Coordinates of C-alpha atoms in Angstrom, one line a residue:
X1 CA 151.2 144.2 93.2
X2 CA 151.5 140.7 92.0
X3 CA 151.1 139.4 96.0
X4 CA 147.7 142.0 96.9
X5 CA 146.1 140.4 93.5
X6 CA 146.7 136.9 94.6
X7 CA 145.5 137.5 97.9
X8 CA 142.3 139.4 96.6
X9 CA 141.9 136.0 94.4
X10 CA 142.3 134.1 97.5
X11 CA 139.9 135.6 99.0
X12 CA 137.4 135.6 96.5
X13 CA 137.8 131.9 96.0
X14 CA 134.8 129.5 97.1
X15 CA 136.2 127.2 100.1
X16 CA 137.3 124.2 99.1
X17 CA 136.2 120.9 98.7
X18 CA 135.9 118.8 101.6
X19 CA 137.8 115.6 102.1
X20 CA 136.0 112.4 102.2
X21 CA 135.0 111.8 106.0
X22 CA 133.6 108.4 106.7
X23 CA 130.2 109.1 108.6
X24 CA 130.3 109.1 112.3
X25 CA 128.8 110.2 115.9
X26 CA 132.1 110.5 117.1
X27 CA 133.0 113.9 118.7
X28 CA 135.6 114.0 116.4
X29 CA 133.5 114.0 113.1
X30 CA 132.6 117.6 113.2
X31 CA 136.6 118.6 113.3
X32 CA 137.4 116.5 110.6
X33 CA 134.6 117.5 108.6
X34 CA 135.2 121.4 109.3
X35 CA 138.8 121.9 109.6
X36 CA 139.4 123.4 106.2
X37 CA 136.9 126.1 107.1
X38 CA 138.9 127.1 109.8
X39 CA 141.1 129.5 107.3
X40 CA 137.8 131.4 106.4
X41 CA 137.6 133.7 109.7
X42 CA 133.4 134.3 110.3
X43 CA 132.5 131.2 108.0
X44 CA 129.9 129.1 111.1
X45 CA 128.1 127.2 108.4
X46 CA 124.5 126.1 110.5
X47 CA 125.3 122.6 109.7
X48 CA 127.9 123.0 112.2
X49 CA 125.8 123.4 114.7
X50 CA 123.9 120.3 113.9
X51 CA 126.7 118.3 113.8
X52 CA 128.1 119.4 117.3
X53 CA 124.8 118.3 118.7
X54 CA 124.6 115.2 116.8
X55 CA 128.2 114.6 117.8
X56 CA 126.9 114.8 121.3
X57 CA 128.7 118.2 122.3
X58 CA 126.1 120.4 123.2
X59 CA 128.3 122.8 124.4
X60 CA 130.5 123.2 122.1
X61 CA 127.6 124.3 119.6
X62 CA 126.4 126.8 122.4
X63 CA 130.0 128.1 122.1
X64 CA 130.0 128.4 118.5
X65 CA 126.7 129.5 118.1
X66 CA 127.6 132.6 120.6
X67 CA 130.5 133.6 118.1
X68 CA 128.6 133.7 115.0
X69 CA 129.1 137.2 114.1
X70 CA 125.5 136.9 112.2
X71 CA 122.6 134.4 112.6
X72 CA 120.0 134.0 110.5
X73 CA 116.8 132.2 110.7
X74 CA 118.5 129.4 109.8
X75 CA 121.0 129.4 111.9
X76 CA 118.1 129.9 115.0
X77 CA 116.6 126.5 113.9
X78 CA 119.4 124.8 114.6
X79 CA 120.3 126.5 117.7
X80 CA 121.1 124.0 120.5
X81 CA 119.3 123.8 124.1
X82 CA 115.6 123.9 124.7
X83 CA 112.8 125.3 121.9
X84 CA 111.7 127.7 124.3
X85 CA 115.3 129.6 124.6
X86 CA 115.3 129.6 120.2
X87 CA 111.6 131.1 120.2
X88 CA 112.4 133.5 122.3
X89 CA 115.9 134.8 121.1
X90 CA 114.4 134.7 117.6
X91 CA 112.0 137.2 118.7
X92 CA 114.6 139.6 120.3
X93 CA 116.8 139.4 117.5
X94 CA 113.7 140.4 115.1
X95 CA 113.5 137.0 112.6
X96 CA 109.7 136.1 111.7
X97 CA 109.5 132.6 112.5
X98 CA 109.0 130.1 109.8
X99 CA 107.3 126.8 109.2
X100 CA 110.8 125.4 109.8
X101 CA 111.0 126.9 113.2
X102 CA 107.2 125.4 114.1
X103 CA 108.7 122.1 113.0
X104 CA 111.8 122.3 114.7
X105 CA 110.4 123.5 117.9
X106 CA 107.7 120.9 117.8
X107 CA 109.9 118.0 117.4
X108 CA 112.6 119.1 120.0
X109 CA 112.2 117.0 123.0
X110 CA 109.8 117.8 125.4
X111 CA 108.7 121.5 123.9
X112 CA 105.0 121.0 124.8
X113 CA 106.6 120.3 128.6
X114 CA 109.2 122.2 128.8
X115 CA 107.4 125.5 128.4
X116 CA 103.3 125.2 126.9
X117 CA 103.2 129.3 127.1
X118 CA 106.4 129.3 124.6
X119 CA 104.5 126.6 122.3
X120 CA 101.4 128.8 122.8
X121 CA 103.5 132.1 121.9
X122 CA 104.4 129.7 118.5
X123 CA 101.1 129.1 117.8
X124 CA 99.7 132.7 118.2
X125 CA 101.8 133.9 115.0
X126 CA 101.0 130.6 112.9
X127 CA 99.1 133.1 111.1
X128 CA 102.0 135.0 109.7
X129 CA 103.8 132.1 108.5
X130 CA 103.6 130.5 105.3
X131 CA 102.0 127.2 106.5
X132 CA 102.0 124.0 105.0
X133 CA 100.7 120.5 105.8
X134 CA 103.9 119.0 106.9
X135 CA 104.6 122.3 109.3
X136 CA 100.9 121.2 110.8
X137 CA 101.9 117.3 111.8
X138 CA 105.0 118.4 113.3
X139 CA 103.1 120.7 115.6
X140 CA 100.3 117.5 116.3
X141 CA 103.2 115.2 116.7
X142 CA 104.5 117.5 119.5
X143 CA 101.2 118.2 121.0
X144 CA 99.9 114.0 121.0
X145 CA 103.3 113.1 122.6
X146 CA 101.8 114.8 125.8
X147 CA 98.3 114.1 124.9
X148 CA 97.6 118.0 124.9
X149 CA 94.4 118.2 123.2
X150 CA 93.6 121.5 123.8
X151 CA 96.6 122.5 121.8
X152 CA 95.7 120.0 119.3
X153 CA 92.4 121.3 118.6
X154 CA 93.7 124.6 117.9
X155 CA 96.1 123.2 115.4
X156 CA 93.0 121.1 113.9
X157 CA 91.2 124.3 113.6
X158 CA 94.0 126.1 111.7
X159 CA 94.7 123.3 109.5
X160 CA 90.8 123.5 108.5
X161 CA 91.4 127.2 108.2
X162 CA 94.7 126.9 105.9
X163 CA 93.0 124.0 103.9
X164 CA 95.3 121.2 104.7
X165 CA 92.6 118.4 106.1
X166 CA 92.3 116.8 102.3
X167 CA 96.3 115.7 103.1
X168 CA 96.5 112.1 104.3
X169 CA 100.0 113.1 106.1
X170 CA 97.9 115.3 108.5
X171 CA 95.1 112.9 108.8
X172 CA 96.7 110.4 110.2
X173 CA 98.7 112.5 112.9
X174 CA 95.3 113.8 113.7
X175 CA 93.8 110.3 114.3
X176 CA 96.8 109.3 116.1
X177 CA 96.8 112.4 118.6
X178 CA 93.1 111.8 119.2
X179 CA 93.8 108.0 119.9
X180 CA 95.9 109.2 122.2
X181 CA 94.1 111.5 124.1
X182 CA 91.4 109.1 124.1
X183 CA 89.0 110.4 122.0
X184 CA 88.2 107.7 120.0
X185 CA 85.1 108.4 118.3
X186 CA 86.7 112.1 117.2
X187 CA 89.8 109.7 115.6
X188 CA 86.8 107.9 113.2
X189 CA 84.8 111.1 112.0
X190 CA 88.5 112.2 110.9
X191 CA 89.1 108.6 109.4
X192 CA 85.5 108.5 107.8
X193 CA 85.9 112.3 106.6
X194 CA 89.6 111.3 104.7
X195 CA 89.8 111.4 100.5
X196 CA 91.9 109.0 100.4
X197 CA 93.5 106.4 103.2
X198 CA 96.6 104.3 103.0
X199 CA 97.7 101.7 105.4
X200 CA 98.9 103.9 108.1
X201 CA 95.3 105.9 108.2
X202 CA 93.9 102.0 108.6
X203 CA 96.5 100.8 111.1
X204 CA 96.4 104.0 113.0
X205 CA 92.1 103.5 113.5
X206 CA 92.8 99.6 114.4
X207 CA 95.4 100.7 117.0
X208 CA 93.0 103.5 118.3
X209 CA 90.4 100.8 119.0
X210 CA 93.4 98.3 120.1
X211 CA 94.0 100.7 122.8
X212 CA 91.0 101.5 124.7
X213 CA 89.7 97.8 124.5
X214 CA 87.1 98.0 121.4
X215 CA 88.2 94.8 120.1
X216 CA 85.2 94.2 118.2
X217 CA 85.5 97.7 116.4
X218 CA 88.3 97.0 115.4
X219 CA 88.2 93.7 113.7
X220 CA 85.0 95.1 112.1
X221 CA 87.7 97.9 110.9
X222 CA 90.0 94.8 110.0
X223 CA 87.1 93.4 107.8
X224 CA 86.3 96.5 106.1
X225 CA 90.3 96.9 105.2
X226 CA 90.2 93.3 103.5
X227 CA 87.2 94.4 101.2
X228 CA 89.3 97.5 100.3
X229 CA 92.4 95.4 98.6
X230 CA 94.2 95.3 96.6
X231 CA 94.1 98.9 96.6
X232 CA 95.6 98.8 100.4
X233 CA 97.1 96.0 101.9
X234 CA 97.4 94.9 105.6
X235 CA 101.1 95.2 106.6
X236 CA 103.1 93.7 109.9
X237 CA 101.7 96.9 112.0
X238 CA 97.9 96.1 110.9
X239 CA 98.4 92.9 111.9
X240 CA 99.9 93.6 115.4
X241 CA 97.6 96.3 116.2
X242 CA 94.6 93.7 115.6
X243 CA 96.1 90.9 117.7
X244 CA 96.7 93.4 120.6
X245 CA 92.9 93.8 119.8
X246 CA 91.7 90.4 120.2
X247 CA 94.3 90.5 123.6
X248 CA 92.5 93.5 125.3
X249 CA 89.1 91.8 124.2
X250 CA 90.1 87.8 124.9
X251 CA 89.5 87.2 121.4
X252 CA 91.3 84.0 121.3
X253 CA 89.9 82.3 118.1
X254 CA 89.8 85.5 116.2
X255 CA 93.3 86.3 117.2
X256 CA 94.7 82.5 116.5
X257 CA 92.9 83.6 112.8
X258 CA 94.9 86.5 112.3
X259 CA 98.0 84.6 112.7
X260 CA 97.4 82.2 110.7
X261 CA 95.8 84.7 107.9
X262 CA 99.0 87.0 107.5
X263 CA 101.0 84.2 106.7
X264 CA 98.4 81.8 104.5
X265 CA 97.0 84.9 102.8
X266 CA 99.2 88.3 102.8
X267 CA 102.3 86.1 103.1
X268 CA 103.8 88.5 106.2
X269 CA 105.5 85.8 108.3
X270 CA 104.8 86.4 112.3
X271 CA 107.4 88.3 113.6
X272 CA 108.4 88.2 117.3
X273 CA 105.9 90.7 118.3
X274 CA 102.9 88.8 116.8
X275 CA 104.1 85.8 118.8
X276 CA 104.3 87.7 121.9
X277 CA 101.2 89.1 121.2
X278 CA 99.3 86.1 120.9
X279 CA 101.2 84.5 123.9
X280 CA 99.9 87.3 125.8
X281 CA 96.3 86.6 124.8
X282 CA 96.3 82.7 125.5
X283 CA 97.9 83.6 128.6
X284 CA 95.0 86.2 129.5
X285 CA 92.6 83.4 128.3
X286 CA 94.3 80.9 130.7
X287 CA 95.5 78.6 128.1
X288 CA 99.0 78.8 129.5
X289 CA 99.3 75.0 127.5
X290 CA 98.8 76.5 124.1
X291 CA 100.7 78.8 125.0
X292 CA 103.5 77.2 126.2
X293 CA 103.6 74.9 122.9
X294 CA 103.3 78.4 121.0
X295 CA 106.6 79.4 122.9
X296 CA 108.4 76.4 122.7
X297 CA 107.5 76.5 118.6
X298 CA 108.6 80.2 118.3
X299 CA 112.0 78.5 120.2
X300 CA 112.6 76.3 117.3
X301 CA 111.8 77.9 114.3
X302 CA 113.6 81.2 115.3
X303 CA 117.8 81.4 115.2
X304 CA 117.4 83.6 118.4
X305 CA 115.3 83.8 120.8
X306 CA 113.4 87.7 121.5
X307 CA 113.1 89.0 124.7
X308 CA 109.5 90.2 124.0
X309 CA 108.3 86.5 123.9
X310 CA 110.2 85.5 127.0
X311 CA 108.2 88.8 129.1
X312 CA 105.1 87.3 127.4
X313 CA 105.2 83.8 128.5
X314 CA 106.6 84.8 131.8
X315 CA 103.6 87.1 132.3
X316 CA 101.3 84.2 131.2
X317 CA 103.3 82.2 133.8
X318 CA 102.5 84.8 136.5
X319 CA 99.1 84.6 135.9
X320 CA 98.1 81.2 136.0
X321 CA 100.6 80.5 138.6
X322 CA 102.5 78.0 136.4
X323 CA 106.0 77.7 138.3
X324 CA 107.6 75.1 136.8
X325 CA 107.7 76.7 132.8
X326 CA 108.1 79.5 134.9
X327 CA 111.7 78.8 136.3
X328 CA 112.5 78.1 132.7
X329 CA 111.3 81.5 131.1
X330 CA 113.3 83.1 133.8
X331 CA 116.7 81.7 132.7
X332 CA 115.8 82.2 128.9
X333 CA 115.1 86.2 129.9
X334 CA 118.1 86.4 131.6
X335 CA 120.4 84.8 129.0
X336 CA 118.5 87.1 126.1
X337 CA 118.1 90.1 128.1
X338 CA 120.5 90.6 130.9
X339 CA 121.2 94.1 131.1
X340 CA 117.3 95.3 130.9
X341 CA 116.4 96.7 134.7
X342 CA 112.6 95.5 134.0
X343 CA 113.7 92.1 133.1
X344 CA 115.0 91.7 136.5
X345 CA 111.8 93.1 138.1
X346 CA 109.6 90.7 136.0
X347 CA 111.3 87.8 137.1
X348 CA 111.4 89.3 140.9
X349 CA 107.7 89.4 141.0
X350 CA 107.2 86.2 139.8
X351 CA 109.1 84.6 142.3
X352 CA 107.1 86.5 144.5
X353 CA 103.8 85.6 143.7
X354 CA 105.6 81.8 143.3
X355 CA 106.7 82.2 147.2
X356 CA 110.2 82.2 146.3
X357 CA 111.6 84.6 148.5
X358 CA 115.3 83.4 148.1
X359 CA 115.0 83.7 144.2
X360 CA 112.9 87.0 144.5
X361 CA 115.7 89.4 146.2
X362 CA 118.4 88.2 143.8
X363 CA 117.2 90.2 141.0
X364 CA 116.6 93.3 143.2
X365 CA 119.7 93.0 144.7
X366 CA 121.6 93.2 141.0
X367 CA 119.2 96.1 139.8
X368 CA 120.4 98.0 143.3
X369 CA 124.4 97.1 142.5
X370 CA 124.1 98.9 139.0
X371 CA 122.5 101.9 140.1
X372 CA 119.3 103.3 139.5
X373 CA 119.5 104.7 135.3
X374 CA 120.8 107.9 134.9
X375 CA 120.4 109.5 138.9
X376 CA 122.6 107.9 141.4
X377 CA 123.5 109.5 144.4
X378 CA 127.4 110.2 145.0
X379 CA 129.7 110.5 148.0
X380 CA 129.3 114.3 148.9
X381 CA 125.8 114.5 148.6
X382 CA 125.7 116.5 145.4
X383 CA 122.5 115.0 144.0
X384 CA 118.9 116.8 144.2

């Protein structure tokens, strides 16, 4: 008698606490963290899943996953594999999808590729779930990462519908997936049309222009941000969006302003993506001795040299045929970069256009001796 009751309490007692387990992405973190659940027979907590995936063992959460003896809709979320597969076994085991599922389907890798009809299928019973605003951006997220803009439209129109457009959150995804599908003026009726803007709504509008070459619109969007502060202010992103502006336009002065200005005025101090930027531009402009100095500044002020400045003044190089600095960028790029396949091209066809055929092969040859990334082709012809 006194054994069944302490069994029955055993039983009835919550699992215990787990041991402190130092956070890792080692395969091995999900064992340790779940071991003591092991004498709980049925207990496949969703988080499990997660972690497997996390942990880089894909199918180990496909295995565990199959032996749940139930799954809720929680545990479908977090099902491993493709979004497509968890829409669709969601619908034969009878679970109403929720605005967790949208999100979790949208930001899976590749759903809007992987299977549009499945994202469709998603979308067509948006009108039984319990939307919200954050549920919406995921599904524009997924939809500008392919530049779908049919599928964007339709979750523009059920956002106006649910009465989300007033949240900045969804504003700005909507701006960003028209910048991207190159709708420009649709991005500023949604930026004109917004409540309130913050510095991402700004930045995002600047970067829209940045993109498809309207320099002056978007230092005429830069202007109208300075009358707005201090309510928002110009961060590193502004600033590099407008300077890729002035690039795509050859707005030297204006860009050699906006360097100077984050520093002298916001106090933002160029990072090395503003330098690169603006390298870039005087390069365009065929000032390759201003930029040169630029690069040679950016050397001396900076503990370590970026890789970003080295493509930049290499590609200014390039263009106005300037071998000598050339040669010299080269060797930085390799000494700061060396294991970067594009690196090696860039310097390849710079050697090209510089006639220096010896030089010229020697990168290729290294990029050919490590393999193409990710798909190389084995002894017993295996690969397709």
């Amino acid at each position: 008698m006194r054994n069944a009751a302490a069994a029955a309490a055993r039983r009835a007692a919550p699992p215990p606490l787990l041991p402190p387990v130092r956070l890792s992405r080692s395969p091995c973190y999900p064992h340790q963290v779940f071991l003591p659940l092991q004498p709980y027979p049925g207990h496949r907590p969703p988080a499990l899943l997660t972690a497997y995936t996390n942990a880089g063992l894909p199918a180990a959460a496909s295995r565990l996953f199959d032996e749940m003896p139930a799954r809720d809709a929680v545990a479908w979320n977090a099902r491993p594999g493709t979004a497509a597969y968890a829409f669709r076994g969601m619908a034969t085991a009878r679970f109403a999808p929720t605005a967790a599922t949208l999100c979790t389907m949208a930001l899976r890798p590749g759903c809007c590729v992987e299977n549009s009809r499945s994202f469709m299928d998603a979308f067509l019973i948006l009108g039984r779930i319990e939307l919200n605003g954050i549920a919406l951006t995921c599904a524009l997220t997924a939809c500008s990462a392919t530049a779908n803009l049919m599928y964007s439209m339709l979750v523009q129109c059920k956002a106006v519908r649910h009465g989300s457009t007033s949240q900045t959150i969804l504003c700005n995804a909507l701006i960003d997936m028209y910048a991207k599908c190159g709708r420009t003026m649709a991005a500023r009726i949604v930026f004109d049309q917004m409540a309130c803007r913050n510095v991402v709504s700004w930045s995002s509008m600047i970067d829209a222009y940045s993109c498809h070459g309207h320099g002056e619109a978007a230092l005429g969007l830069f202007k109208r941000m300075e009358k707005v502060a201090p309510v928002v202010l110009p961060n590193e992103v502004t600033f590099l969006a407008v300077l890729s502006a002035c690039g795509q336009s050859g707005l030297v002065d204006e860009g050699g302003a906006m360097l100077h200005l984050m520093k002298r005025q916001y106090g933002i101090n160029p990072g090395p993506e503003h330098y690169a930027c603006f390298i870039d531009l005087l390069g365009r402009a065929g000032q390759n001795d201003e930029a040169w100095y630029l690069y040679c500044s950016s050397i001396t002020t900076r503990s370590e040299l970026s890789g970003s400045i080295c493509v930049a003044m290499l590609n200014a190089c390039k263009a106005n045929m300037d071998v000598l600095r050339g040669n010299k960028v080269a060797l930085h790029l390799l000494e700061v970069d060396p294991e970067n396949p594009g690196s090696h091209v860039l310097i390849s066809n710079f050697h090209a256009v510089a006639r220096q055929w010896s030089e010229s092969d020697e990168p290729r040859r290294i990029i050919l001796d490590k393999g193409s990334l990710g798909v190389q082709l084995i002894d017993f012809n295996s690969w397709y």
